[in-house]
Amino acid sequence: MSRIDATFQRLKADGRKALIPFVTAGDPHAGATVDLLLAMADAGADVIELGVPFSDPMADGPVIQRAGERALKNGIGLRKVLAYVRDFRARNDKTPLVLMGYANPVERYGLDAFVADASAAGVDGVLIVDYPPEECEDFAAKLRAANMDAIFLLAPTSTEARMAQVGKLASGYVYYVSLKGVTGAGHLNTAAVAEAVPRIRKHVSTPVGVGFGIRDGATARAVADVSDAVVIGSKLVELLERQPADNVALTGAAFIRDIRAALDE
C-alpha cells in the first residue's frame, strides 16, 4: 500500500478530509523549502504537492508563474527538487509527497531515470499537467511498478469518456480542477463542485481532491463537504512570496493550521 493510500484510509476511518497544500520547490528562497515542507506536515498537511519549476507553466496563473520564475532564478531544477525530497524523507517518513509539474523537465531528465530517481528519493506520486491519460499508459505503469501513484487532472469540461480513461489509470487520488481557467482564479462555485464530484465517482475509484479557487477556511470547508480532499496552492504561495527566509516555514505552518482547523470543525 502506498503512503497516499494509507493516508486516505486513515482519514476515512477518522471521518476527516485530506488537506493537500501546494508549494513550488525553491520558492521563495531555495534554502527554505525543506523546513517549509516539514512545518506544513507538522501543522496538519496530509499530502504535499511540490511543484517542479518550469519556464512555461501554461495551466498556472500569475502567482504560481512568479513562484516558478523565482525558483528558476534560484537555480532549482529537477535534480534539486529530488534532493529536497530526499532531505524531507530523511526527517519525515509518513507524509506523502507528490511532484506536480510539466512534461518537459521530466522528458529532458529521461522517463526511466526520473522514475528510478524519484522512487529512490521518496516521492509518492506524480502529476504531470500536460500528460493526458491516453498518451501516458506506459508512464503510469512505470510509476506504479516503482510504488508511486499516477495522479491525473479532471476539469468541468471533462467528458464521461475522459473520466473513464482517467479511472483506468489513476491511483492515489484524482485532482478535480473546480474552475475553467488557471490556478488562482476566483469565483469558486461550490454547488457546481457538488454536482461534479458524484459524476467523477461513477468512473473513478480513487479519492477525489478539489482545487483551484480555495483561499480560506470557509471555502475549504465547503469543498470538503462534497469531496475527499482540499488542494490549496495559490493563496499559500502568495502568502509566502514576500516572507524572509527565516519566516517562510512559520507562515506556511500557520496557514495550514488555520485551514486544518476549519476542515475539522
Short mmCIF file of C-alpha atoms in Angstrom, two decimals:
data_model
loop_
_atom_site.label_atom_id
_atom_site.label_comp_id
_atom_site.label_asym_id
_atom_site.label_seq_id
_atom_site.Cartn_x
_atom_site.Cartn_y
_atom_site.Cartn_z
CA MET A 1 0.00 0.00 0.00
CA SER A 2 1.34 3.41 -0.95
CA ARG A 3 1.71 6.20 1.58
CA ILE A 4 -1.06 8.07 -0.22
CA ASP A 5 -3.46 5.11 0.04
CA ALA A 6 -2.60 4.63 3.70
CA THR A 7 -3.19 8.32 4.40
CA PHE A 8 -6.62 8.39 2.79
CA GLN A 9 -7.65 5.16 4.51
CA ARG A 10 -6.64 6.56 7.90
CA LEU A 11 -8.51 9.81 7.28
CA LYS A 12 -11.62 7.97 6.13
CA ALA A 13 -11.56 5.84 9.27
CA ASP A 14 -11.32 9.02 11.34
CA GLY A 15 -14.10 10.76 9.40
CA ARG A 16 -11.75 13.53 8.23
CA LYS A 17 -10.86 15.08 4.89
CA ALA A 18 -7.37 15.42 3.43
CA LEU A 19 -5.61 18.77 3.27
CA ILE A 20 -3.18 18.97 0.34
CA PRO A 21 -1.14 22.17 0.08
CA PHE A 22 0.92 23.04 -2.99
CA VAL A 23 4.21 24.96 -2.94
CA THR A 24 6.86 25.43 -5.60
CA ALA A 25 10.24 23.86 -4.85
CA GLY A 26 12.87 26.51 -4.16
CA ASP A 27 10.39 29.36 -3.71
CA PRO A 28 10.65 31.97 -2.37
CA HIS A 29 14.09 31.00 -1.02
CA ALA A 30 15.99 27.89 -2.07
CA GLY A 31 17.15 27.10 1.45
CA ALA A 32 13.68 27.30 3.00
CA THR A 33 11.92 24.53 1.10
CA VAL A 34 12.62 21.51 3.29
CA ASP A 35 11.83 23.33 6.52
CA LEU A 36 8.60 24.58 4.93
CA LEU A 37 7.58 21.05 3.95
CA LEU A 38 8.33 19.72 7.42
CA ALA A 39 6.46 22.58 9.10
CA MET A 40 3.36 22.09 6.94
CA ALA A 41 3.35 18.37 7.66
CA ASP A 42 3.58 19.04 11.39
CA ALA A 43 0.79 21.64 11.13
CA GLY A 44 -1.68 19.20 9.59
CA ALA A 45 -0.96 18.77 5.88
CA ASP A 46 -1.91 15.20 4.92
CA VAL A 47 -0.27 15.16 1.47
CA ILE A 48 2.01 17.82 0.00
CA GLU A 49 2.26 18.71 -3.68
CA LEU A 50 5.72 20.01 -4.56
CA GLY A 51 5.85 21.97 -7.78
CA VAL A 52 8.72 21.40 -10.20
CA PRO A 53 9.70 24.83 -11.64
CA PHE A 54 9.19 25.23 -15.38
CA SER A 55 9.62 28.23 -17.66
CA ASP A 56 6.26 27.91 -19.45
CA PRO A 57 3.61 26.81 -16.91
CA MET A 58 0.56 27.01 -19.16
CA ALA A 59 -2.00 25.97 -16.54
CA ASP A 60 -0.82 28.40 -13.87
CA GLY A 61 -1.90 31.91 -13.05
CA PRO A 62 0.32 34.86 -12.12
CA VAL A 63 1.03 33.78 -8.53
CA ILE A 64 2.38 30.33 -9.42
CA GLN A 65 4.12 31.72 -12.51
CA ARG A 66 6.03 34.16 -10.32
CA ALA A 67 6.92 31.33 -7.94
CA GLY A 68 8.35 29.30 -10.80
CA GLU A 69 10.34 32.27 -12.07
CA ARG A 70 11.81 32.88 -8.63
CA ALA A 71 12.70 29.21 -8.23
CA LEU A 72 14.41 29.10 -11.63
CA LYS A 73 16.39 32.22 -10.72
CA ASN A 74 17.36 30.37 -7.54
CA GLY A 75 18.84 27.63 -9.73
CA ILE A 76 16.20 24.99 -8.98
CA GLY A 77 15.89 22.16 -11.48
CA LEU A 78 14.51 18.65 -11.21
CA ARG A 79 17.65 17.20 -9.63
CA LYS A 80 17.47 19.78 -6.86
CA VAL A 81 13.77 19.04 -6.38
CA LEU A 82 14.60 15.37 -5.84
CA ALA A 83 17.31 16.40 -3.37
CA TYR A 84 14.67 18.32 -1.41
CA VAL A 85 12.53 15.18 -1.35
CA ARG A 86 15.41 13.10 -0.04
CA ASP A 87 16.13 15.62 2.70
CA PHE A 88 12.46 15.77 3.69
CA ARG A 89 12.10 11.99 3.67
CA ALA A 90 15.11 11.59 5.97
CA ARG A 91 13.16 13.50 8.62
CA ASN A 92 9.58 12.53 7.78
CA ASP A 93 8.73 9.04 6.51
CA LYS A 94 4.95 9.40 6.89
CA THR A 95 3.63 12.39 4.90
CA PRO A 96 3.22 11.67 1.18
CA LEU A 97 4.93 13.95 -1.33
CA VAL A 98 3.58 14.41 -4.86
CA LEU A 99 5.64 16.04 -7.60
CA MET A 100 3.50 18.29 -9.77
CA GLY A 101 4.75 19.83 -12.97
CA TYR A 102 5.07 19.65 -16.72
CA ALA A 103 6.35 17.09 -19.18
CA ASN A 104 9.40 18.95 -20.47
CA PRO A 105 11.64 18.69 -17.36
CA VAL A 106 10.74 15.02 -16.91
CA GLU A 107 11.40 14.09 -20.52
CA ARG A 108 14.65 16.04 -20.52
CA TYR A 109 15.68 14.09 -17.43
CA GLY A 110 14.64 10.81 -19.09
CA LEU A 111 11.48 8.93 -18.13
CA ASP A 112 13.16 5.79 -16.83
CA ALA A 113 15.81 7.74 -14.95
CA PHE A 114 13.17 10.02 -13.47
CA VAL A 115 11.02 7.13 -12.24
CA ALA A 116 14.01 5.39 -10.68
CA ASP A 117 15.42 8.51 -9.02
CA ALA A 118 12.03 9.79 -7.82
CA SER A 119 11.24 6.45 -6.24
CA ALA A 120 14.65 6.28 -4.58
CA ALA A 121 14.23 9.83 -3.23
CA GLY A 122 10.90 9.01 -1.61
CA VAL A 123 8.34 10.52 -3.99
CA ASP A 124 4.87 9.04 -3.55
CA GLY A 125 3.00 10.35 -6.58
CA VAL A 126 3.49 12.27 -9.81
CA LEU A 127 1.09 14.64 -11.55
CA ILE A 128 2.21 15.84 -14.98
CA VAL A 129 -0.21 18.57 -16.03
CA ASP A 130 0.26 18.14 -19.77
CA TYR A 131 0.24 14.33 -19.89
CA PRO A 132 -3.26 13.30 -20.99
CA PRO A 133 -4.19 9.77 -19.92
CA GLU A 134 -4.40 8.38 -23.44
CA GLU A 135 -0.73 9.27 -24.02
CA CYS A 136 0.88 8.03 -20.83
CA GLU A 137 -0.27 4.50 -20.10
CA ASP A 138 3.34 3.28 -20.11
CA PHE A 139 4.43 6.10 -17.82
CA ALA A 140 1.64 5.35 -15.36
CA ALA A 141 2.61 1.68 -15.37
CA LYS A 142 6.26 2.57 -14.70
CA LEU A 143 5.20 4.73 -11.74
CA ARG A 144 3.02 2.01 -10.24
CA ALA A 145 5.81 -0.56 -10.68
CA ALA A 146 8.02 1.77 -8.62
CA ASN A 147 5.32 2.11 -5.92
CA MET A 148 4.37 5.66 -6.94
CA ASP A 149 0.90 6.85 -7.82
CA ALA A 150 -0.07 8.34 -11.16
CA ILE A 151 -2.32 11.30 -10.46
CA PHE A 152 -4.45 12.98 -13.10
CA LEU A 153 -6.46 16.15 -13.51
CA LEU A 154 -10.13 16.36 -14.35
CA ALA A 155 -11.98 19.58 -15.13
CA PRO A 156 -15.52 20.94 -15.55
CA THR A 157 -15.11 20.33 -19.28
CA SER A 158 -14.05 16.67 -18.90
CA THR A 159 -16.29 14.27 -20.77
CA GLU A 160 -17.58 10.96 -19.44
CA ALA A 161 -15.12 9.24 -21.77
CA ARG A 162 -12.19 11.22 -20.33
CA MET A 163 -13.31 10.40 -16.80
CA ALA A 164 -13.39 6.72 -17.71
CA GLN A 165 -9.86 6.94 -19.18
CA VAL A 166 -8.58 8.56 -16.01
CA GLY A 167 -10.39 5.98 -13.89
CA LYS A 168 -8.47 3.18 -15.60
CA LEU A 169 -5.04 4.70 -14.94
CA ALA A 170 -5.29 6.88 -11.85
CA SER A 171 -4.09 5.85 -8.42
CA GLY A 172 -3.65 7.73 -5.18
CA TYR A 173 -6.24 10.41 -5.88
CA VAL A 174 -7.71 12.40 -8.75
CA TYR A 175 -7.36 16.18 -8.76
CA TYR A 176 -10.56 17.91 -9.89
CA VAL A 177 -9.91 21.43 -11.19
CA SER A 178 -13.02 23.22 -9.98
CA LEU A 179 -12.81 26.18 -12.37
CA LYS A 180 -12.30 26.87 -16.04
CA GLY A 181 -9.06 28.81 -16.14
CA VAL A 182 -5.67 28.89 -14.48
CA THR A 183 -4.54 28.48 -10.90
CA GLY A 184 -5.51 31.32 -8.60
CA ALA A 185 -8.78 32.09 -10.36
CA GLY A 186 -11.68 33.16 -8.18
CA HIS A 187 -15.44 32.68 -8.15
CA LEU A 188 -15.48 29.13 -6.79
CA ASN A 189 -18.94 27.62 -7.29
CA THR A 190 -19.33 25.01 -4.58
CA ALA A 191 -22.75 23.97 -5.91
CA ALA A 192 -21.15 23.09 -9.24
CA VAL A 193 -18.44 21.12 -7.43
CA ALA A 194 -21.12 19.24 -5.51
CA GLU A 195 -22.70 18.23 -8.82
CA ALA A 196 -19.42 17.28 -10.50
CA VAL A 197 -17.88 15.04 -7.84
CA PRO A 198 -20.61 12.34 -7.97
CA ARG A 199 -20.21 12.21 -11.77
CA ILE A 200 -16.48 11.65 -11.34
CA ARG A 201 -17.02 8.94 -8.74
CA LYS A 202 -19.03 6.91 -11.26
CA HIS A 203 -15.78 6.38 -13.16
CA VAL A 204 -13.03 6.81 -10.57
CA SER A 205 -12.40 4.56 -7.58
CA THR A 206 -9.68 6.72 -6.02
CA PRO A 207 -10.40 9.64 -3.67
CA VAL A 208 -11.31 12.93 -5.34
CA GLY A 209 -9.45 16.09 -4.34
CA VAL A 210 -10.67 19.52 -5.40
CA GLY A 211 -8.50 22.56 -6.07
CA PHE A 212 -8.41 25.99 -7.80
CA GLY A 213 -10.18 28.89 -6.12
CA ILE A 214 -9.84 27.73 -2.50
CA ARG A 215 -8.44 30.62 -0.49
CA ASP A 216 -9.63 30.34 3.11
CA GLY A 217 -11.16 28.11 5.75
CA ALA A 218 -14.73 28.76 4.67
CA THR A 219 -14.24 27.72 1.05
CA ALA A 220 -12.06 24.81 2.12
CA ARG A 221 -14.78 23.54 4.42
CA ALA A 222 -17.47 23.91 1.76
CA VAL A 223 -15.40 21.91 -0.73
CA ALA A 224 -14.50 19.27 1.86
CA ASP A 225 -18.19 18.64 2.47
CA VAL A 226 -18.53 17.21 -1.05
CA SER A 227 -15.04 15.78 -1.73
CA ASP A 228 -12.31 13.68 -0.16
CA ALA A 229 -9.57 16.30 -0.18
CA VAL A 230 -8.94 20.02 -0.49
CA VAL A 231 -5.99 21.20 -2.60
CA ILE A 232 -4.81 24.74 -1.93
CA GLY A 233 -1.90 26.45 -3.63
CA SER A 234 -2.11 30.00 -4.95
CA LYS A 235 -3.18 31.63 -1.70
CA LEU A 236 -0.42 29.83 0.20
CA VAL A 237 2.24 30.74 -2.37
CA GLU A 238 1.00 34.33 -2.34
CA LEU A 239 1.43 34.48 1.43
CA LEU A 240 4.94 33.10 1.21
CA GLU A 241 6.32 35.16 -1.65
CA ARG A 242 7.27 38.24 0.39
CA GLN A 243 8.47 36.41 3.51
CA PRO A 244 12.11 36.48 4.56
CA ALA A 245 13.77 33.08 4.57
CA ASP A 246 13.53 32.66 8.34
CA ASN A 247 9.76 33.25 8.34
CA VAL A 248 8.68 31.01 5.44
CA ALA A 249 8.15 27.85 7.47
CA LEU A 250 6.35 29.70 10.26
CA THR A 251 3.99 31.42 7.81
CA GLY A 252 3.24 28.20 5.95
CA ALA A 253 2.58 26.30 9.16
CA ALA A 254 0.22 28.99 10.50
CA PHE A 255 -1.81 28.96 7.29
CA ILE A 256 -2.07 25.17 7.29
CA ARG A 257 -3.15 25.11 10.94
CA ASP A 258 -5.97 27.55 10.16
CA ILE A 259 -7.23 25.53 7.19
CA ARG A 260 -6.88 22.26 9.13
CA ALA A 261 -8.95 23.70 11.98
CA ALA A 262 -11.67 24.75 9.54
CA LEU A 263 -11.78 21.30 7.97
CA ASP A 264 -12.02 19.61 11.37
CA GLU A 265 -14.83 21.77 12.74
#
